[in-house]
XYZ file of C-alpha atoms in Angstrom:
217
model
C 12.598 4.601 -13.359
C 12.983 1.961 -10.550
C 12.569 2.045 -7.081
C 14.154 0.929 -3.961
C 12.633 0.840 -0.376
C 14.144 0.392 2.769
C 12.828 -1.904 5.656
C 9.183 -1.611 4.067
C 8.457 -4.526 6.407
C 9.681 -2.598 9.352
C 8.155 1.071 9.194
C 8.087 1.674 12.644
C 12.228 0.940 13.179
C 13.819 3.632 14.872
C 17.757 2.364 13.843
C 19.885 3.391 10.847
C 19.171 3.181 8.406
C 15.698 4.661 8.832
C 12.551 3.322 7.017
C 13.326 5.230 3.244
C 13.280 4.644 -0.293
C 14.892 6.070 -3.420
C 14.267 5.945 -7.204
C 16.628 5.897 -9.831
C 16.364 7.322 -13.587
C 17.963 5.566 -16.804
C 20.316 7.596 -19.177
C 17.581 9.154 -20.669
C 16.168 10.531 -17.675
C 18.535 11.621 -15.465
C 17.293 15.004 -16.149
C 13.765 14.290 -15.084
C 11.788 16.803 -12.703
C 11.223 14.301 -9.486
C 8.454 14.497 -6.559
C 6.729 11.970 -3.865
C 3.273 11.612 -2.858
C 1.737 9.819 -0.016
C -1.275 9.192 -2.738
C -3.996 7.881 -0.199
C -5.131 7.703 3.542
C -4.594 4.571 5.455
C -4.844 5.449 9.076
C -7.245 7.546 11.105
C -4.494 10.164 12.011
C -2.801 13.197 10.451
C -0.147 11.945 7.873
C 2.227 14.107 6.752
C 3.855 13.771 2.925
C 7.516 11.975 2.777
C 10.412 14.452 2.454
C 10.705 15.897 -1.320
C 13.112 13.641 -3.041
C 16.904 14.549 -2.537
C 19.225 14.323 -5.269
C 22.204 11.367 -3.855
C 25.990 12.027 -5.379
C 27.080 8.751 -6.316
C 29.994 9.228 -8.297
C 29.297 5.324 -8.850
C 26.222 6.160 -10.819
C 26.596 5.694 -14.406
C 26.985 8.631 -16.546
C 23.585 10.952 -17.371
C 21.638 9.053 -14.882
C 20.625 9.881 -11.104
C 18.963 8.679 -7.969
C 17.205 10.394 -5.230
C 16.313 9.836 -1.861
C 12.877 10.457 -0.104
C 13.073 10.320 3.612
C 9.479 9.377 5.878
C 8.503 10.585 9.274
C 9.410 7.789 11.657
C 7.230 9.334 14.426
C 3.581 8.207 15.639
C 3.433 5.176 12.846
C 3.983 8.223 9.848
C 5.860 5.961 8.061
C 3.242 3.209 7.401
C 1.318 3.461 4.195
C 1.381 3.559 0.199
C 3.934 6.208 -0.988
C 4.923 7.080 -4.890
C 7.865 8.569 -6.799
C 6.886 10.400 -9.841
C 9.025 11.304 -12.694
C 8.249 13.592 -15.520
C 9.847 15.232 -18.592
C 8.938 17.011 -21.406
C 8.703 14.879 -24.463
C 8.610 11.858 -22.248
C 5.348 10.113 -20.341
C 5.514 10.347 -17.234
C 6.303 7.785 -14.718
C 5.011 6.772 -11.358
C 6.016 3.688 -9.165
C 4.537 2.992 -5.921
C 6.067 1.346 -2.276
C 4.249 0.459 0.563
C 5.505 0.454 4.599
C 4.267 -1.639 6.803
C 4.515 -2.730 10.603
C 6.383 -5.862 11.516
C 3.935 -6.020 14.385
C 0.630 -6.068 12.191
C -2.367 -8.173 13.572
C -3.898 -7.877 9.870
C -0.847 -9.328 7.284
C -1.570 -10.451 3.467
C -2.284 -14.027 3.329
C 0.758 -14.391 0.506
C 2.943 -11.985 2.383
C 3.174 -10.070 -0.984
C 2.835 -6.250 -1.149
C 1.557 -6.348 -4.608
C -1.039 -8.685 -6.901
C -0.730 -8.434 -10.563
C -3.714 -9.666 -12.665
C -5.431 -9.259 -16.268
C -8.670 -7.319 -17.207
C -11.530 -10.360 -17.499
C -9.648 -12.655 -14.738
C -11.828 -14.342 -12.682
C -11.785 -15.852 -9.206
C -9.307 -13.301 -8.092
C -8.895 -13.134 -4.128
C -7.463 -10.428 -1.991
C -6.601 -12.403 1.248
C -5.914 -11.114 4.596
C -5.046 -12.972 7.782
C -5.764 -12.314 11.453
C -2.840 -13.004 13.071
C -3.219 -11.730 16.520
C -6.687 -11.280 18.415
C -5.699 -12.569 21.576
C -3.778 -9.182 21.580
C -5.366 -7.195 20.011
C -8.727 -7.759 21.132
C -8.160 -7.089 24.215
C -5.899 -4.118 24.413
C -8.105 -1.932 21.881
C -11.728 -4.120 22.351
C -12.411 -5.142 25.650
C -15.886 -5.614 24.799
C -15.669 -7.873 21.303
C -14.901 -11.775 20.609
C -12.793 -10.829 17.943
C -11.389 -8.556 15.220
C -13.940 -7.497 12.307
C -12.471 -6.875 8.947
C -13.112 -3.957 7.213
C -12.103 -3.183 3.673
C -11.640 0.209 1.823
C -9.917 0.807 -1.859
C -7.808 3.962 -2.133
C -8.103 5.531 1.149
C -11.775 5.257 0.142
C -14.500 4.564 3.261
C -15.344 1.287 4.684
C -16.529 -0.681 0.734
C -20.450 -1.627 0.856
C -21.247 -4.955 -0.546
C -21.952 -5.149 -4.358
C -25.392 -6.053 -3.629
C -26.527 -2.590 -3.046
C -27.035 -3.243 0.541
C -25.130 -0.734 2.193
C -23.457 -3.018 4.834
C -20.287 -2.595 5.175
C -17.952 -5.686 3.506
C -16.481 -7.851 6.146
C -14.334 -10.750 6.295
C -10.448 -11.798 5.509
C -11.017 -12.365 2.075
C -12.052 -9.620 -0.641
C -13.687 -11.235 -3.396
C -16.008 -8.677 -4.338
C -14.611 -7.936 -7.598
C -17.337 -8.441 -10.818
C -18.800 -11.440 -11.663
C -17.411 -10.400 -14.999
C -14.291 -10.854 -14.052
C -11.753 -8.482 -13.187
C -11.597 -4.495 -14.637
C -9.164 -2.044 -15.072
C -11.125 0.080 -12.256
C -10.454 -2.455 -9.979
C -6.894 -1.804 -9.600
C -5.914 0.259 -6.710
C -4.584 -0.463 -3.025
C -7.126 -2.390 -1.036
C -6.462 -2.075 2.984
C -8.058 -3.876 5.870
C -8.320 -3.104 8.994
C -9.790 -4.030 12.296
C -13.692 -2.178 13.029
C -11.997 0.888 14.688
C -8.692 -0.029 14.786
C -7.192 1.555 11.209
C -4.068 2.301 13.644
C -1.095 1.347 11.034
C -1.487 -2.925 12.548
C -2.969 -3.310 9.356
C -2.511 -4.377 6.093
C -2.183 -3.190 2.504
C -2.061 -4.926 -0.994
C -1.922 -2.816 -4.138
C -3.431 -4.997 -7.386
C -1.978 -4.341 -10.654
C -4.395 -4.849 -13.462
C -2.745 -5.330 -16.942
C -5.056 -4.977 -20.310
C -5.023 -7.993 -21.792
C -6.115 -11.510 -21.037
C -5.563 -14.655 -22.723
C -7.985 -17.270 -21.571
């Protein structure tokens, strides 16, 4: 299965075509049973779940295969966050691909502009970065009363991540390097977000990290 999204840079436009995406199946597939999540959190509102995935008739689309649509709620920033297509069929594993919306406006963007960071299990010196790209804005429209924006960091929709030293403060700063002095593990793979203290208002950002099994040093 693959996936295709639609101005995932632009969730909040309002012109055709609207912020989407759609997932096609292979040959063998075609016949899957297909659904879409909105797996985790990421704002401090109600989100509603993307539309169930409709079936497209593309008499382009090579034989036995098929392609579906899944449409998101433009209204009140609904459209920003991590959404999945699943696929599943019996005799087969089933599949699940993730895409993530964001704001073109953000005040919070990924310091590589990439959605996604794929590393190895035992990697070390991995870095999750996140820049600040508008506090003379931001600051002042949402935070009269602070200097600037501080970072907050949570891991699938989780709450705000405490520091690995057993502290209990929350972890602040651009850059997430909390990971294991170990090196990376498989449980650290997930979608990391960051967010302004109190401002988790769909500015933000969002990186998902992809953590494959083997490492070759």
């Amino acid at each position: 299965m693959t996936l295709m999204s639609f101005k995932p840079q632009n969730s909040e436009s309002t012109v055709a075509p609207l912020p989407h995406y759609e997932c096609y199946l292979g040959a063998e597939d075609g016949d899957a049973v297909v659904s879409s999540s909105r797996p985790y959190r990421t704002r401090n509102a109600n989100e509603p779940q993307p539309s169930s995935p409709v079936r497209l008739t593309d008499n382009n689309l090579p034989a036995n295969t098929a392609a579906y649509s899944v449409f998101l709620d433009t209204a009140n920033d609904n459209a920003f966050g991590i959404f999945t297509c699943d696929a599943s069929k019996e005799g087969r594993q089933n599949s699940t691909i993730f895409t993530i919306f964001l704001r073109s406006d953000g005040y919070i963007v990924q310091s590589d502009e990439k959605f996604t960071k794929t590393v190895n299990v035992g990697e070390r010196n991995v870095i999750i970065s996140m820049i600040v790209v508008d506090d003379d804005v931001f600051v002042p429209t949402y935070h009269p009363n602070m200097m600037r924006i501080d970072i907050r960091w949570r891991i699938n929709g989780s709450g705000n991540v405490d520091r690995y030293d057993g502290s209990g403060t929350d972890y602040q700063g651009v850059d997430f390097n909390q990971f294991s002095s170990q090196g990376i593990r498989v449980d650290d793979e997930g979608v990391y977000e960051a967010h302004g203290f109190l401002l988790r208002n769909a500015h933000h950002a969002l990186q998902r990290l992809i953590v494959h099994c083997k490492y070759v040093d």
